[in-house]
Amino acid sequence: MDNTTYPVNTAAALAELDRVKRVVRSRSRWYGHFLLILGGGTVGYYVACDIAGTVTPARVAALALGWSTFVVALAWWGRQQPVTWHGDRRLRAVLMAVYFALVGATLLVRDAIGLELPASWLLGIVPALPCLVGAWMVLRR
Amino acid sequence: MTESGSHPRHRLDELIHAPVRFSIMATLASAEQAEFAFVRDLVEVSDSVLSKQVSLLEAAGYVAVRKGYVGKRPRTWLSLTARGRSAFADHVAVLHEIASAASAPADAAAPEPVTEPS
């Protein structure tokens, strides 16, 4: 190795490190948008359930179909993304576990006691919260 | 490493130090995983060059290559192994060490501020 080139190479290498890090950070922000859409869609689902009013098998099936399509389409979009930020795997696992647990819990609560309550769609904010917190964490970095 | 000595450069990983491989490793160090085409565009090399360099890094145990499909489209995903991540962190630490050593003599050689006698 040519010792005399080291200071220059070192500076160039560290500058390159910063450059690619910036690009990877920017291109992996899609996950923040993913979480925002998921949170917003979740509230939308609860609002739709509220508007649908009295539960009939046809309405339940239609809402379930719409909800499943939304989640699958979002997951599909996520899989299309070219890069994920280092460390997001753990965040994803935690957020999804919390999110689906809260969706299950709020649906149970709504079905058990809250169906006739006015503005029961507000329950949708509960599972949307971790999504919003996650989105804030991803988009602020 | 082929040399031994006290200068930090002797601790640089020559496999990583090559510019294209350094850029590949730097990209993957920031990423959980990255698609082949994304790395190619970011590093600004051709498919064949990236493929060759990735093969070298894969053979060294630094990079993992995963092939799959998104729908009907084949995709290749690249990621750093634990060994690769550790080797790159060590390499970057040495670069910082060299950079700080290179700037230290300049600072030391800077003239003392002249103060007027009171």
Coordinates of C-alpha atoms in Angstrom, one line a residue:
Chain A
M1 CA 0.0 0.0 0.0
D2 CA 1.1 3.5 -0.7
N3 CA 1.3 5.2 2.7
T4 CA 1.3 8.7 1.2
T5 CA -2.2 8.3 -0.2
Y6 CA -3.7 7.2 3.1
P7 CA -4.9 10.7 4.4
V8 CA -6.6 11.3 1.1
N9 CA -8.1 7.8 0.8
T10 CA -9.2 7.9 4.4
A11 CA -11.1 11.2 4.0
A12 CA -12.6 9.9 0.7
A13 CA -13.6 6.6 2.3
L14 CA -15.3 8.4 5.3
A15 CA -17.0 10.8 3.0
E16 CA -18.3 7.9 0.9
L17 CA -19.5 6.2 4.1
D18 CA -21.5 9.3 4.9
R19 CA -22.9 9.5 1.4
V20 CA -24.2 6.0 1.2
K21 CA -25.5 6.2 4.8
R22 CA -27.6 9.3 3.9
V23 CA -29.0 7.6 0.8
V24 CA -29.9 4.4 2.6
R25 CA -31.5 6.4 5.5
S26 CA -33.5 8.4 3.0
R27 CA -34.6 5.4 0.9
S28 CA -35.6 3.4 4.0
R29 CA -38.0 6.1 5.2
W30 CA -40.7 4.2 3.3
Y31 CA -41.3 2.2 6.5
G32 CA -42.4 5.4 8.3
H33 CA -44.9 6.0 5.5
F34 CA -46.0 2.4 5.7
L35 CA -46.8 2.9 9.4
L36 CA -48.6 6.1 8.8
I37 CA -50.8 4.4 6.2
L38 CA -51.4 1.4 8.4
G39 CA -52.4 3.7 11.3
G40 CA -54.6 5.8 9.2
G41 CA -56.2 2.7 7.5
T42 CA -56.8 1.2 10.9
V43 CA -58.8 4.2 12.1
G44 CA -60.6 4.1 8.7
Y45 CA -61.5 0.5 9.3
Y46 CA -63.0 1.3 12.7
V47 CA -64.9 4.3 11.2
A48 CA -66.3 2.0 8.5
C49 CA -67.4 -0.5 11.1
D50 CA -69.1 2.3 13.0
I51 CA -70.9 3.6 9.9
A52 CA -71.9 0.1 9.0
G53 CA -73.9 0.0 12.2
T54 CA -75.8 -3.2 12.9
V55 CA -73.7 -6.2 12.2
T56 CA -74.9 -8.6 9.6
P57 CA -73.0 -11.4 8.1
A58 CA -72.8 -9.7 4.7
R59 CA -71.4 -6.5 6.3
V60 CA -68.9 -8.4 8.4
A61 CA -67.7 -10.3 5.3
A62 CA -67.4 -7.1 3.3
L63 CA -65.5 -5.2 6.0
A64 CA -63.2 -8.2 6.6
L65 CA -62.5 -8.5 2.9
G66 CA -61.8 -4.7 2.6
W67 CA -59.5 -4.8 5.6
S68 CA -57.6 -7.9 4.5
T69 CA -57.1 -6.4 1.0
F70 CA -55.8 -3.2 2.6
V71 CA -53.3 -5.1 4.8
V72 CA -52.1 -7.4 2.1
A73 CA -51.7 -4.6 -0.4
L74 CA -49.7 -2.6 2.1
A75 CA -47.5 -5.6 2.9
W76 CA -47.0 -6.2 -0.8
W77 CA -45.9 -2.6 -1.3
G78 CA -43.5 -3.0 1.6
R79 CA -41.9 -6.0 0.0
Q80 CA -41.3 -4.0 -3.2
Q81 CA -39.0 -1.6 -1.4
P82 CA -35.4 -1.9 -2.2
V83 CA -33.8 -1.3 1.2
T84 CA -34.5 -1.5 4.9
W85 CA -32.6 0.4 7.5
H86 CA -30.4 -1.6 9.8
G87 CA -32.2 -2.2 13.1
D88 CA -35.7 -1.9 11.6
R89 CA -36.3 -5.7 11.8
R90 CA -36.6 -5.6 15.6
L91 CA -38.8 -2.4 15.4
R92 CA -41.0 -4.1 12.8
A93 CA -41.4 -7.3 14.9
V94 CA -42.3 -5.3 18.1
L95 CA -44.7 -2.9 16.3
M96 CA -46.5 -5.6 14.4
A97 CA -46.9 -7.8 17.6
V98 CA -48.3 -4.8 19.6
Y99 CA -50.4 -3.6 16.7
F100 CA -52.2 -7.0 16.0
A101 CA -52.6 -7.6 19.8
L102 CA -54.3 -4.2 20.1
V103 CA -56.5 -4.7 17.0
G104 CA -57.6 -8.1 18.5
A105 CA -58.2 -6.6 21.9
T106 CA -60.2 -3.5 20.7
L107 CA -62.3 -5.7 18.4
L108 CA -63.1 -7.9 21.3
V109 CA -64.0 -4.9 23.5
R110 CA -66.1 -3.3 20.8
D111 CA -68.0 -6.6 20.1
A112 CA -68.5 -7.2 23.8
I113 CA -69.5 -3.9 25.1
G114 CA -69.0 -1.1 22.7
L115 CA -71.0 -1.8 19.6
E116 CA -73.9 0.4 20.6
L117 CA -71.6 3.1 22.0
P118 CA -71.5 6.4 20.1
A119 CA -68.2 6.9 18.3
S120 CA -66.9 3.4 19.0
W121 CA -64.6 4.1 16.1
L122 CA -62.4 5.9 18.6
L123 CA -61.2 2.5 19.7
G124 CA -59.3 2.4 16.4
I125 CA -57.0 5.0 17.7
V126 CA -55.6 2.5 20.2
P127 CA -54.0 0.2 17.6
A128 CA -53.1 3.2 15.4
L129 CA -51.0 4.7 18.2
P130 CA -48.0 2.3 18.0
C131 CA -48.0 2.9 14.2
L132 CA -47.9 6.6 14.7
V133 CA -45.1 6.4 17.3
G134 CA -43.2 4.0 15.0
A135 CA -43.6 6.4 12.1
W136 CA -42.3 9.3 14.2
M137 CA -39.3 7.2 15.2
V138 CA -38.5 6.3 11.6
L139 CA -39.2 9.6 10.0
R140 CA -37.3 11.8 12.5
R141 CA -34.0 10.0 12.0
Chain B
M1 CA -3.3 -8.1 5.9
T2 CA 0.2 -8.6 4.6
E3 CA 2.2 -6.1 6.7
S4 CA 2.8 -5.8 10.4
G5 CA 3.7 -2.7 12.4
S6 CA 2.4 -0.1 14.7
H7 CA 0.8 2.2 12.1
P8 CA -3.0 1.7 12.1
R9 CA -3.0 1.1 8.4
H10 CA -1.6 -2.4 9.1
R11 CA -5.0 -3.2 10.7
L12 CA -7.0 -2.2 7.6
D13 CA -8.8 -5.0 5.9
E14 CA -7.5 -5.0 2.4
L15 CA -10.6 -6.9 1.1
I16 CA -12.8 -4.0 2.3
H17 CA -10.4 -1.2 1.5
A18 CA -10.9 -1.4 -2.3
P19 CA -13.2 1.5 -3.2
V20 CA -16.0 -0.5 -4.8
R21 CA -16.1 -3.1 -2.0
F22 CA -15.9 -0.4 0.6
S23 CA -19.0 1.3 -0.9
I24 CA -20.8 -2.0 -1.0
M25 CA -19.9 -2.8 2.6
A26 CA -20.8 0.8 3.7
T27 CA -24.2 0.5 2.0
L28 CA -25.0 -2.9 3.6
A29 CA -23.7 -1.7 7.0
S30 CA -26.5 0.9 7.1
A31 CA -29.1 -1.5 5.8
E32 CA -30.8 -4.6 7.2
Q33 CA -30.8 -5.8 3.6
A34 CA -30.7 -4.2 0.2
E35 CA -31.7 -5.2 -3.2
F36 CA -29.0 -5.9 -5.7
A37 CA -30.2 -3.2 -8.1
F38 CA -30.3 -0.6 -5.3
V39 CA -26.7 -1.3 -4.4
R40 CA -25.6 -1.3 -8.0
D41 CA -27.2 2.1 -8.6
L42 CA -25.8 3.6 -5.3
V43 CA -22.3 2.3 -5.9
E44 CA -22.5 3.2 -9.6
V45 CA -21.2 0.0 -11.1
S46 CA -22.4 -2.4 -13.6
D47 CA -24.2 -5.7 -12.8
S48 CA -21.2 -7.7 -13.6
V49 CA -18.8 -5.7 -11.5
L50 CA -21.1 -5.7 -8.5
S51 CA -21.7 -9.5 -8.9
K52 CA -17.9 -10.1 -9.0
Q53 CA -17.2 -8.0 -5.9
V54 CA -20.2 -9.4 -4.0
S55 CA -18.9 -12.9 -4.8
L56 CA -15.5 -12.0 -3.3
L57 CA -17.2 -10.6 -0.1
E58 CA -19.5 -13.6 0.0
A59 CA -16.5 -16.0 -0.2
A60 CA -14.9 -14.1 2.7
G61 CA -18.0 -14.6 4.7
Y62 CA -18.8 -10.9 4.9
V63 CA -21.9 -10.8 2.7
A64 CA -25.0 -13.0 2.5
V65 CA -26.8 -13.3 -0.8
R66 CA -30.5 -14.3 -0.8
K67 CA -32.4 -14.9 -4.0
G68 CA -36.2 -14.7 -4.1
Y69 CA -39.2 -13.5 -6.0
V70 CA -41.5 -10.6 -5.5
G71 CA -44.5 -11.7 -7.6
K72 CA -43.0 -13.2 -10.7
R73 CA -39.9 -10.9 -10.7
P74 CA -36.7 -12.5 -9.4
R75 CA -34.9 -10.4 -6.8
T76 CA -31.5 -10.7 -5.2
W77 CA -31.1 -9.4 -1.7
L78 CA -27.7 -8.6 -0.1
S79 CA -27.0 -8.2 3.6
L80 CA -23.9 -8.2 5.9
T81 CA -23.2 -11.2 8.0
A82 CA -22.3 -10.8 11.6
R83 CA -18.7 -11.3 10.6
G84 CA -18.9 -8.8 7.8
R85 CA -20.5 -6.2 10.1
S86 CA -17.8 -6.7 12.7
A87 CA -15.0 -6.5 10.1
F88 CA -16.5 -3.3 8.6
A89 CA -16.9 -1.7 12.0
D90 CA -13.2 -2.5 12.8
H91 CA -12.2 -1.2 9.4
V92 CA -14.0 2.1 9.9
A93 CA -12.6 2.5 13.4
V94 CA -9.1 2.2 11.9
L95 CA -10.0 4.8 9.2
H96 CA -11.1 7.2 12.0
E97 CA -7.9 6.5 13.8
I98 CA -5.8 7.3 10.8
A99 CA -7.9 10.4 10.0
S100 CA -7.5 11.8 13.5
A101 CA -3.8 11.0 13.5
A102 CA -3.4 12.8 10.2
S103 CA -5.1 15.9 11.5
A104 CA -3.4 15.9 14.9
P105 CA 0.1 17.0 13.7
A106 CA -1.5 19.9 11.7
D107 CA -3.2 21.1 14.8
A108 CA -0.1 20.7 16.8
A109 CA 1.9 22.6 14.2
A110 CA -0.5 25.5 14.2
P111 CA 1.2 28.7 15.5
E112 CA 0.4 29.9 19.0
P113 CA -1.8 33.0 19.0
V114 CA 0.4 36.1 19.5
T115 CA -0.6 38.2 22.4
E116 CA 0.4 41.7 23.0
P117 CA 2.5 42.3 26.1
S118 CA 0.5 44.3 28.6

